[in-house]
PDB file of C-alpha atoms in Angstrom:
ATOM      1  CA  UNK A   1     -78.941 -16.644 -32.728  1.00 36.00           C
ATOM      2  CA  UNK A   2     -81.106 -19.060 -30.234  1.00 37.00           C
ATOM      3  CA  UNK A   3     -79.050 -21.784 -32.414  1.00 38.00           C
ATOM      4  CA  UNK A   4     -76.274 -20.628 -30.439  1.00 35.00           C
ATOM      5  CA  UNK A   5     -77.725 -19.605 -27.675  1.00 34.00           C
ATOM      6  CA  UNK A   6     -79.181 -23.330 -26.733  1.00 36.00           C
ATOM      7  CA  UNK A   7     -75.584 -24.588 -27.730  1.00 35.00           C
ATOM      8  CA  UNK A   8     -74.517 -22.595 -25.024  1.00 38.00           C
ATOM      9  CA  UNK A   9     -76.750 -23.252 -22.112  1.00 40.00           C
ATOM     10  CA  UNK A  10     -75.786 -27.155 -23.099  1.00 45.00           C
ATOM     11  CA  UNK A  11     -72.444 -26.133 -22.382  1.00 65.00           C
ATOM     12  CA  UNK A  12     -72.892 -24.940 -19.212  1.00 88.00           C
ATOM     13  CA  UNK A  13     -71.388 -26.839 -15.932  1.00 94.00           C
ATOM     14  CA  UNK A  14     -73.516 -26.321 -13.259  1.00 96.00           C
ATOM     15  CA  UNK A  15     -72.209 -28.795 -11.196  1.00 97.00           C
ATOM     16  CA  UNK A  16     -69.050 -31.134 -10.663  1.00 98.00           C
ATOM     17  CA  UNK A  17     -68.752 -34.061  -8.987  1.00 98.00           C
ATOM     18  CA  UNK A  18     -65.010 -35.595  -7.818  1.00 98.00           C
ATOM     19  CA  UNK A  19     -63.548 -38.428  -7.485  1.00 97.00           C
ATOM     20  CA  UNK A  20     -61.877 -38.460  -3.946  1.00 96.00           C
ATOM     21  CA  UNK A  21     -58.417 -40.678  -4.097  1.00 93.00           C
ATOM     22  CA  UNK A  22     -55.777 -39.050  -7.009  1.00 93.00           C
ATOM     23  CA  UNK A  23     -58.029 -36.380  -7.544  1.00 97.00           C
ATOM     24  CA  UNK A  24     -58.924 -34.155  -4.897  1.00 98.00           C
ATOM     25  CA  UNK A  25     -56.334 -36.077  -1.935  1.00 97.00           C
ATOM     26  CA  UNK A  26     -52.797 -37.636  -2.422  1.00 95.00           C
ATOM     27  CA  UNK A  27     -53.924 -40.819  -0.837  1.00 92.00           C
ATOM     28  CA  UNK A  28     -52.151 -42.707  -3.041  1.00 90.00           C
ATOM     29  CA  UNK A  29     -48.239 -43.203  -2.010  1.00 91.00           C
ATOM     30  CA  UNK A  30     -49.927 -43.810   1.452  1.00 92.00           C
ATOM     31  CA  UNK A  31     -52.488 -46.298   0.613  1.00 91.00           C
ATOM     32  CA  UNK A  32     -49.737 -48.279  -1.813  1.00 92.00           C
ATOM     33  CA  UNK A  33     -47.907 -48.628   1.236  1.00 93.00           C
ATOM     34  CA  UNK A  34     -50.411 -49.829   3.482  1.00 94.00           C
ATOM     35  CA  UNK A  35     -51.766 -52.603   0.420  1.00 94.00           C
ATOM     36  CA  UNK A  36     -48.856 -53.903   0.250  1.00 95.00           C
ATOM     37  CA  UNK A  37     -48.662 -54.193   3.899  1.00 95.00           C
ATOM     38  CA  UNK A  38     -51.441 -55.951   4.627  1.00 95.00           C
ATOM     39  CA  UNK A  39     -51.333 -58.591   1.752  1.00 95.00           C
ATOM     40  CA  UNK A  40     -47.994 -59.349   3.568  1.00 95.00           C
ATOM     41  CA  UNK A  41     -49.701 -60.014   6.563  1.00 94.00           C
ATOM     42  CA  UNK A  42     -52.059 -62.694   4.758  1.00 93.00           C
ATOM     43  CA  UNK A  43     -48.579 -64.130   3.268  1.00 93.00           C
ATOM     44  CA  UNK A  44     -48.944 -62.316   0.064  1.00 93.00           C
ATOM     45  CA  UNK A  45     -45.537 -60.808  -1.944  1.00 93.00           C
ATOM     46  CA  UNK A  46     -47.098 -57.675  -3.543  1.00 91.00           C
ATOM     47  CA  UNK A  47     -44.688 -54.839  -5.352  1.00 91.00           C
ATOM     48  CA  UNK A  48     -45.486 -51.627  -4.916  1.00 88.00           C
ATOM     49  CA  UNK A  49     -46.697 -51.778  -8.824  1.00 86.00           C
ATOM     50  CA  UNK A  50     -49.273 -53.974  -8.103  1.00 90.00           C
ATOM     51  CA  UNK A  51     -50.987 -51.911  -5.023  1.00 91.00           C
ATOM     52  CA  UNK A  52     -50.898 -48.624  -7.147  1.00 85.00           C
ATOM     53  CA  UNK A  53     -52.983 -50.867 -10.053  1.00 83.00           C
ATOM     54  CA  UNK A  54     -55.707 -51.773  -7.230  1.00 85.00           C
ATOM     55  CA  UNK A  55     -55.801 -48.185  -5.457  1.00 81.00           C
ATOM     56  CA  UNK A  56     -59.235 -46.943  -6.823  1.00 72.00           C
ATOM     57  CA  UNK A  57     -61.363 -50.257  -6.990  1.00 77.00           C
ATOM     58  CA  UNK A  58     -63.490 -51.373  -4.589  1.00 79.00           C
ATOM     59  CA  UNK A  59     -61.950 -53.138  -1.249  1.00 84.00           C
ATOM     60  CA  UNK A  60     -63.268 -56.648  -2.635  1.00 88.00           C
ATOM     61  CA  UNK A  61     -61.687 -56.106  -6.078  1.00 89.00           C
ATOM     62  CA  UNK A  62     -58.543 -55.023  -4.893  1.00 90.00           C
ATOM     63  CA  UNK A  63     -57.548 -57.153  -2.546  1.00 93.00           C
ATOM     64  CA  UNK A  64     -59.292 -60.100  -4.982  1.00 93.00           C
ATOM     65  CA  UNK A  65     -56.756 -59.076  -7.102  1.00 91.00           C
ATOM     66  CA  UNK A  66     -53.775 -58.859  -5.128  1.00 94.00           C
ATOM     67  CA  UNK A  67     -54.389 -61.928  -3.429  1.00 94.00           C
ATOM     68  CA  UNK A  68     -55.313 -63.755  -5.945  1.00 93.00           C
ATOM     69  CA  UNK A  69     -58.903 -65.022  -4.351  1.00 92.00           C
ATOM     70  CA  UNK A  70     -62.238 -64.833  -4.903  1.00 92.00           C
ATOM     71  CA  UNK A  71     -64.034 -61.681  -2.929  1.00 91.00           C
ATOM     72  CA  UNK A  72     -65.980 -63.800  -0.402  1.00 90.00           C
ATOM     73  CA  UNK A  73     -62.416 -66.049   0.327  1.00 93.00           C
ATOM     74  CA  UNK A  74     -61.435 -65.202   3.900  1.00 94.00           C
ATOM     75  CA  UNK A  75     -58.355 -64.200   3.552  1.00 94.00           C
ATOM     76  CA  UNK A  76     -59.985 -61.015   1.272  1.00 93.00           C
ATOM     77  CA  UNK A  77     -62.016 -59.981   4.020  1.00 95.00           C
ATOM     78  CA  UNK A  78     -60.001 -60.027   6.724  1.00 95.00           C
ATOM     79  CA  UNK A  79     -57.969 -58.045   4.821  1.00 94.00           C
ATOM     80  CA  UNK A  80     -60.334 -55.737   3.993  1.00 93.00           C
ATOM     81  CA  UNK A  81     -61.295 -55.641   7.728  1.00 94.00           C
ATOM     82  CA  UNK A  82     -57.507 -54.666   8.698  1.00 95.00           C
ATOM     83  CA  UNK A  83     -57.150 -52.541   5.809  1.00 92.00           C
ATOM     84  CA  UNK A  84     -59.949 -50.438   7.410  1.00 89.00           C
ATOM     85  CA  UNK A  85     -58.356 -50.767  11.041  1.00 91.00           C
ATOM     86  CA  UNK A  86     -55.031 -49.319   9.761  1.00 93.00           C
ATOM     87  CA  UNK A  87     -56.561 -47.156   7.274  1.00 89.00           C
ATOM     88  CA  UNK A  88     -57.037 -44.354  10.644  1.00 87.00           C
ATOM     89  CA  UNK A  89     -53.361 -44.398  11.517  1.00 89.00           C
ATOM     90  CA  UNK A  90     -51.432 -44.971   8.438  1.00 90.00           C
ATOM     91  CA  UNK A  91     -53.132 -42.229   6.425  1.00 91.00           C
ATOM     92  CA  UNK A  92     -55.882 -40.247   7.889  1.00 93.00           C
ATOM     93  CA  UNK A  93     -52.883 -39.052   9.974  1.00 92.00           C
ATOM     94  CA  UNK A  94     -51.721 -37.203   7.736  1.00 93.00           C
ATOM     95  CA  UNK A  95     -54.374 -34.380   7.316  1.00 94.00           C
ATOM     96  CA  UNK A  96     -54.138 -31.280   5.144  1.00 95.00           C
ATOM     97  CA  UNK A  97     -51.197 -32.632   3.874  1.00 95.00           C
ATOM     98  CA  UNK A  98     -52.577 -35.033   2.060  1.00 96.00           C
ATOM     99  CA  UNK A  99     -54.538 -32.393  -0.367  1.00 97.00           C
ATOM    100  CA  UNK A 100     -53.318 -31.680  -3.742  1.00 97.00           C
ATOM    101  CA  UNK A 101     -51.978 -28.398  -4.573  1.00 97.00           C
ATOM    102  CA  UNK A 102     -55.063 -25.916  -5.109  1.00 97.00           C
ATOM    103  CA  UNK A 103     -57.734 -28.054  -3.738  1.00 98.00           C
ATOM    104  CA  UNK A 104     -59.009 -26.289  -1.078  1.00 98.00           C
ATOM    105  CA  UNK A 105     -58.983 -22.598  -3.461  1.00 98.00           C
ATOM    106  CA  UNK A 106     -60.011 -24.323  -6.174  1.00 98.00           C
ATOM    107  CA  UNK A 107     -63.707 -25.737  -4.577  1.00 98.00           C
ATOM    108  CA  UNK A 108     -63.770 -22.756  -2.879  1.00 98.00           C
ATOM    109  CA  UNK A 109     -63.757 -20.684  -6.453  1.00 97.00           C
ATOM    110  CA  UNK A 110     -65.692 -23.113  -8.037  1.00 97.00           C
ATOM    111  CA  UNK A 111     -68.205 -22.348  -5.203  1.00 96.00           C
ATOM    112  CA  UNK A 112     -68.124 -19.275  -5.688  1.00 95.00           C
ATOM    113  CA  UNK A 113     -69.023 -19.025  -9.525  1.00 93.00           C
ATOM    114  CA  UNK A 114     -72.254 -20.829  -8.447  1.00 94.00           C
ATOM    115  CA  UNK A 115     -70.942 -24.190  -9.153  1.00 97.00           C
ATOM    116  CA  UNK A 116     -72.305 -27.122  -6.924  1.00 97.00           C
ATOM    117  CA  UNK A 117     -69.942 -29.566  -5.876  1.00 98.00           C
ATOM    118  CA  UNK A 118     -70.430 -33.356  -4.561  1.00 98.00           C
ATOM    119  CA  UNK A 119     -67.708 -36.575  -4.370  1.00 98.00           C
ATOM    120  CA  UNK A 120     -68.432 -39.935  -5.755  1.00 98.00           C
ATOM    121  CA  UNK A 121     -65.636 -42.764  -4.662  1.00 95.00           C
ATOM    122  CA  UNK A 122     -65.014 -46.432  -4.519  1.00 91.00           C
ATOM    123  CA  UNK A 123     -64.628 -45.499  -0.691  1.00 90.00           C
ATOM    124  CA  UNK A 124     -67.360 -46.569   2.102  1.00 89.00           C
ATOM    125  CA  UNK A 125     -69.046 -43.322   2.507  1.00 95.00           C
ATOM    126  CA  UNK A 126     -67.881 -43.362   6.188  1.00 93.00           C
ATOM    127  CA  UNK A 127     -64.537 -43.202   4.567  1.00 90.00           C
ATOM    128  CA  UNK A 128     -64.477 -40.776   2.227  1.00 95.00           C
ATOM    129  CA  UNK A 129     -66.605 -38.507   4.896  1.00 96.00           C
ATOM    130  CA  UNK A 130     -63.317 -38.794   7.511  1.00 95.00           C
ATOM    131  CA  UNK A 131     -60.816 -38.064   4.463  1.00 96.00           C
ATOM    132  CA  UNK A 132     -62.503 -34.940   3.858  1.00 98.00           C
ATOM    133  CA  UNK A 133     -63.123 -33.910   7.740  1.00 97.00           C
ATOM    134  CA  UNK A 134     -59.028 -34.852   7.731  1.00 96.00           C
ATOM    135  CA  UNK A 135     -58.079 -32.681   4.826  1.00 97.00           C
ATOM    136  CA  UNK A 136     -60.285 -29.732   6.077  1.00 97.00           C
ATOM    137  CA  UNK A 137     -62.610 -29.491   2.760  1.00 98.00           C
ATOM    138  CA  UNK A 138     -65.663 -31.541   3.944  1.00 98.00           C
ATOM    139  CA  UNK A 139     -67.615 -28.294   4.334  1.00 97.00           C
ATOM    140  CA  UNK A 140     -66.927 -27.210   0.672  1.00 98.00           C
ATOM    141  CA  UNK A 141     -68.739 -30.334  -0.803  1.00 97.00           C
ATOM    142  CA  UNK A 142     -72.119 -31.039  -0.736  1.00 97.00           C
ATOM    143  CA  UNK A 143     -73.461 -34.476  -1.086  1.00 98.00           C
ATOM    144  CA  UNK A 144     -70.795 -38.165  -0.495  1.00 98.00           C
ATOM    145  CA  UNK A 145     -71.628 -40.778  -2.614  1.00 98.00           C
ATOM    146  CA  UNK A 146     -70.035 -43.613  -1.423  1.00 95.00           C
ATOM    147  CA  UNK A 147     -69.269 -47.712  -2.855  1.00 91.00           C
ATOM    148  CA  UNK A 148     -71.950 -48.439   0.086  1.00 93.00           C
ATOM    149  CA  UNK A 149     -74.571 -46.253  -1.672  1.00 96.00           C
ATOM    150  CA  UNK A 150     -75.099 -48.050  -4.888  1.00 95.00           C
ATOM    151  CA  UNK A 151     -75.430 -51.151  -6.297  1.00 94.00           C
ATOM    152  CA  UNK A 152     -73.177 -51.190  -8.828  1.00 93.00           C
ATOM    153  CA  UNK A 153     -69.730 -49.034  -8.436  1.00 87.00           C
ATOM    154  CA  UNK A 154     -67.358 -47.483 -11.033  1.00 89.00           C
ATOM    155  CA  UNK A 155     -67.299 -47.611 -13.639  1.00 91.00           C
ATOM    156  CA  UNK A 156     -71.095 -48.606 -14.037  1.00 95.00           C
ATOM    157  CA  UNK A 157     -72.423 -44.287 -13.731  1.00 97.00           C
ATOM    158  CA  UNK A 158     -75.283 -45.227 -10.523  1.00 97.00           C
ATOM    159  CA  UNK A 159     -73.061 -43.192  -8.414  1.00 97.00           C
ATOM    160  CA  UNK A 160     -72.498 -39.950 -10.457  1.00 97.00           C
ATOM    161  CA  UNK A 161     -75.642 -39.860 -11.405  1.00 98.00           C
ATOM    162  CA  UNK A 162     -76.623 -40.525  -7.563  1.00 97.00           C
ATOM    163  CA  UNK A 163     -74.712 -37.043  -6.696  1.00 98.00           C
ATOM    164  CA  UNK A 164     -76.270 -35.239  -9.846  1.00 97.00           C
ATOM    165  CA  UNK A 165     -79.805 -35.795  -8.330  1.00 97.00           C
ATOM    166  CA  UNK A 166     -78.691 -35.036  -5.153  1.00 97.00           C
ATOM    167  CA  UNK A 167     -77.560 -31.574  -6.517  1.00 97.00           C
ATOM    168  CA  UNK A 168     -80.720 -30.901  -8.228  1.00 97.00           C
ATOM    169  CA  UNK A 169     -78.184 -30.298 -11.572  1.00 97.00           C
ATOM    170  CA  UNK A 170     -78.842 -32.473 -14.895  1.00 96.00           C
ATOM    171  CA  UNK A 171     -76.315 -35.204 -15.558  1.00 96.00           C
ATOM    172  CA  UNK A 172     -75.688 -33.185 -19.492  1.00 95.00           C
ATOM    173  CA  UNK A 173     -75.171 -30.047 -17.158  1.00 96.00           C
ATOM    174  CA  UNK A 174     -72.419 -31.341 -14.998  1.00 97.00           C
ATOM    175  CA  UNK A 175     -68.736 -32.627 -15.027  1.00 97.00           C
ATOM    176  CA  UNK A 176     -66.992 -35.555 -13.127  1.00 98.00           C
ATOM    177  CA  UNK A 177     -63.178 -35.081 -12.540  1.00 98.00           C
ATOM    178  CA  UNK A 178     -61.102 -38.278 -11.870  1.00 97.00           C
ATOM    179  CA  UNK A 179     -57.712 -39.708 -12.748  1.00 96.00           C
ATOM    180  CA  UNK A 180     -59.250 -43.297 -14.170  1.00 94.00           C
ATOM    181  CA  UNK A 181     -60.082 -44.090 -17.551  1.00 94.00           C
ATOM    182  CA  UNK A 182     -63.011 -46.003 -15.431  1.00 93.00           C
ATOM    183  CA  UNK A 183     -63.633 -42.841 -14.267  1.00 96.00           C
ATOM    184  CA  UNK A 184     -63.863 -40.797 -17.722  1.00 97.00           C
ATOM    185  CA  UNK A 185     -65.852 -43.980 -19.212  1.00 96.00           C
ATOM    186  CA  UNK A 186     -68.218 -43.436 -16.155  1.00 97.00           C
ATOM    187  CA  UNK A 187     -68.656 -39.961 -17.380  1.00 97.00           C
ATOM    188  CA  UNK A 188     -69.551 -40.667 -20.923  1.00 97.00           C
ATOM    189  CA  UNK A 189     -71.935 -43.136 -19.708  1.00 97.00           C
ATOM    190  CA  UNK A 190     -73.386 -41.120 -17.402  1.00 97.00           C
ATOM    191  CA  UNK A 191     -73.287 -37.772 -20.272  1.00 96.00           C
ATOM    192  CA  UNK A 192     -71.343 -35.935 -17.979  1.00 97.00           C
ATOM    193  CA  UNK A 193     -67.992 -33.756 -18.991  1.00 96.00           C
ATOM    194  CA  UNK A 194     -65.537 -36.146 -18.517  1.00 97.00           C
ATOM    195  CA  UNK A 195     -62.296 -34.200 -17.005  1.00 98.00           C
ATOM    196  CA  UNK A 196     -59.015 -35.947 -16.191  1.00 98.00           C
ATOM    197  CA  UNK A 197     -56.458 -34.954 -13.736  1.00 98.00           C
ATOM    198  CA  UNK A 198     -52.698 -36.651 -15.069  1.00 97.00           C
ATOM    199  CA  UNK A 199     -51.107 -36.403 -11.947  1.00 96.00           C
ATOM    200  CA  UNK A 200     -53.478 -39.394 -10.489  1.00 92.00           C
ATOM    201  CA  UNK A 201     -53.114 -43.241 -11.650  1.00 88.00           C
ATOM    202  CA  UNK A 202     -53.778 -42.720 -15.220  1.00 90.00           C
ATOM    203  CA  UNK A 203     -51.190 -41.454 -17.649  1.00 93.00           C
ATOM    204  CA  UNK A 204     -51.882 -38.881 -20.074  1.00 96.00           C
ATOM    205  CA  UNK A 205     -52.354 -41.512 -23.029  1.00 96.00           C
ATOM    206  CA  UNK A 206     -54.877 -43.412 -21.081  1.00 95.00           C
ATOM    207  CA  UNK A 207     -56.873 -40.779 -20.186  1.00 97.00           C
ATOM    208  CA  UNK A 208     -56.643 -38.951 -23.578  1.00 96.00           C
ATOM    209  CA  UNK A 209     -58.012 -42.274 -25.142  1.00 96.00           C
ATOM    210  CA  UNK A 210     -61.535 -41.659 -23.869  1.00 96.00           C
ATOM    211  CA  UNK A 211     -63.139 -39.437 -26.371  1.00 93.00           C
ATOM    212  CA  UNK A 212     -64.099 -36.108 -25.807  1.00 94.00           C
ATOM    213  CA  UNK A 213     -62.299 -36.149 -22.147  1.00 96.00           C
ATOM    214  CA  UNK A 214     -60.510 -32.722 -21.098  1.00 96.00           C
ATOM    215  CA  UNK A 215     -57.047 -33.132 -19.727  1.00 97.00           C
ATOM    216  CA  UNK A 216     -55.548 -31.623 -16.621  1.00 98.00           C
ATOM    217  CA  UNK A 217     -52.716 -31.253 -14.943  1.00 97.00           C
ATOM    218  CA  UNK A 218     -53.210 -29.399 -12.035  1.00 97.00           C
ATOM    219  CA  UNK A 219     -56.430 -28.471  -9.956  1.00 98.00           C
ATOM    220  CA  UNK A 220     -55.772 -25.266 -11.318  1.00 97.00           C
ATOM    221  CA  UNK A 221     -56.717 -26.698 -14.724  1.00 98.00           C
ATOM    222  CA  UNK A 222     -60.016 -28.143 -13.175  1.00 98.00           C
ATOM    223  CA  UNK A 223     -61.253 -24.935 -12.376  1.00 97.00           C
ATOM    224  CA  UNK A 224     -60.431 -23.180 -15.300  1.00 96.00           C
ATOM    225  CA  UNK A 225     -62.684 -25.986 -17.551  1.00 96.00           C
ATOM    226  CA  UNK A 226     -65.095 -25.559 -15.223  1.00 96.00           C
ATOM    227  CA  UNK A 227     -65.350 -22.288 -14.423  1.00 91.00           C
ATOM    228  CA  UNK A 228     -64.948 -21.586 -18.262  1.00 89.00           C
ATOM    229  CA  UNK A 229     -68.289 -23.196 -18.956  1.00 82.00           C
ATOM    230  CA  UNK A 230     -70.093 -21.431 -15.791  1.00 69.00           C
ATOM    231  CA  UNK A 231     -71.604 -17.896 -16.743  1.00 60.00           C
ATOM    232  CA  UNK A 232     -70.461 -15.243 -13.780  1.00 50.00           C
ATOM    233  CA  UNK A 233     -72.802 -14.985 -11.602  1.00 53.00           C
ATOM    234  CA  UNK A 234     -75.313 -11.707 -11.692  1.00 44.00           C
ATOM    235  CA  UNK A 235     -74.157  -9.954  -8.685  1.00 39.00           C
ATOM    236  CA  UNK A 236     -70.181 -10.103  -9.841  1.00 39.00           C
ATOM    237  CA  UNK A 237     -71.550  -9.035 -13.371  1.00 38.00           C
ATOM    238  CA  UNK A 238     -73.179  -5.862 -11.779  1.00 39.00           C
ATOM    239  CA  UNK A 239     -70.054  -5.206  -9.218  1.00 40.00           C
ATOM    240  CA  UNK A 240     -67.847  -5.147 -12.663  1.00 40.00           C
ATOM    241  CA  UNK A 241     -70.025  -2.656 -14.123  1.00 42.00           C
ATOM    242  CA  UNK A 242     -68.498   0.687 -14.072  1.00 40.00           C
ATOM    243  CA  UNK A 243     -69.959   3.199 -11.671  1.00 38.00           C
ATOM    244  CA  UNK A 244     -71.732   6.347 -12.581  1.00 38.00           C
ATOM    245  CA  UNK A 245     -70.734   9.619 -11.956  1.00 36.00           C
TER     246      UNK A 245
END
């Protein structure tokens, strides 16, 4: 009986931390557009392909990548530096509609079964912050840890376990919900429940590939695997009770 009891409490989620871009907001057709926009201004051809495989890495990274130069080149960071200039009118503009399906009920149930909630993205923290003010769901998230916060980003786990801390929750007692496999290897590393949303980057077979990783494919999903592993909180267990005549 405490056999299973302990096995229990190690099962609880007490906390879940999200990734921002494909998970929480549909950033991504936007931001595809705008990659491939700007390496065309620094007389790069990139397909549309080829900005979806970058969407999630750091700015450096990506545009490394899809301009073929090292991070420091100058070309990269003036790309970077326009990225962030458009970034404001070519998809902040968008708002609420740029939220998944369920998002905004979803943290707000997970809230209310006691869960704590934080974000931890490849974004600048400034960023991510004005997605979230944009979208309407800043106030249902605690703590934003941004690329600008760590040393090391995805999928190295400084960041998750950043947000854990800044929770108060144990990294064994909480969940991180992307739609990378660098995001469910982050997760593992970290010994946090690695959940995966398939309607992100990552197929189905990626994501399934990381052991142990629960599979999604709607917000509505989310928040029944997390919600499942919660306990109900004491007041709503005494408001179920029946009442006495």
């Amino acid at each position: 009986m405490r056999g299973a009891r302990a096995a229990a409490a190690s099962e609880t989620i007490r906390a879940a931390v999200f990734d921002l871009d494909g998970t929480l907001a549909n950033t991504l057709p936007a931001i595809s557009k705008l990659l491939v926009k700007v390496a065309a201004e620094q007389g790069c051809s990139v397909t549309a392909r080829q900005a979806a495989a970058a969407i999630g890495k750091p700015p450096g990274p990506a545009f490394g990548r899809l301009l073929g130069k090292p991070e420091d080149d100058t070309r990269v960071q003036a790309a970077i530096s326009r990225y962030r200039e458009l970034f404001a009118y070519e998809v902040l503009c968008q708002g609420p509609q740029l939220l998944f399906p369920g998002v905004t009920a979803g943290l707000s149930a997970l809230r209310a079964h006691g869960v704590e909630l934080a974000v931890a993205t490849s974004k600048t923290t400034r960023s991510a912050e004005a997605l979230l003010d944009v979208m309407g769901i800043r106030d249902l998230v605690g703590p934003v840890i941004g690329q600008d916060m760590v040393r090391r980003g995805k999928p190295h786990p400084e960041m998750v376990l950043r947000a854990a801390e800044r929770l108060g929750v144990p990294a064994w007692q909480s969940a991180y919900v992307g739609d990378t496999v660098g995001d469910m290897r982050m997760a593992v590393t970290a010994r946090m429940e690695p959940v995966a949303v398939t309607y992100g980057v990552g197929t189905f077979g990626e994501l399934a590939g990381v052991a142990g990783t629960r599979m999604c494919s709607s917000f509505k999903d989310v928040v029944s695997v997390i919600a499942a592993s919660r306990p109900r909180p004491a007041a709503a267990m005494v408001g179920a009770q029946p009442r006495r005549r």
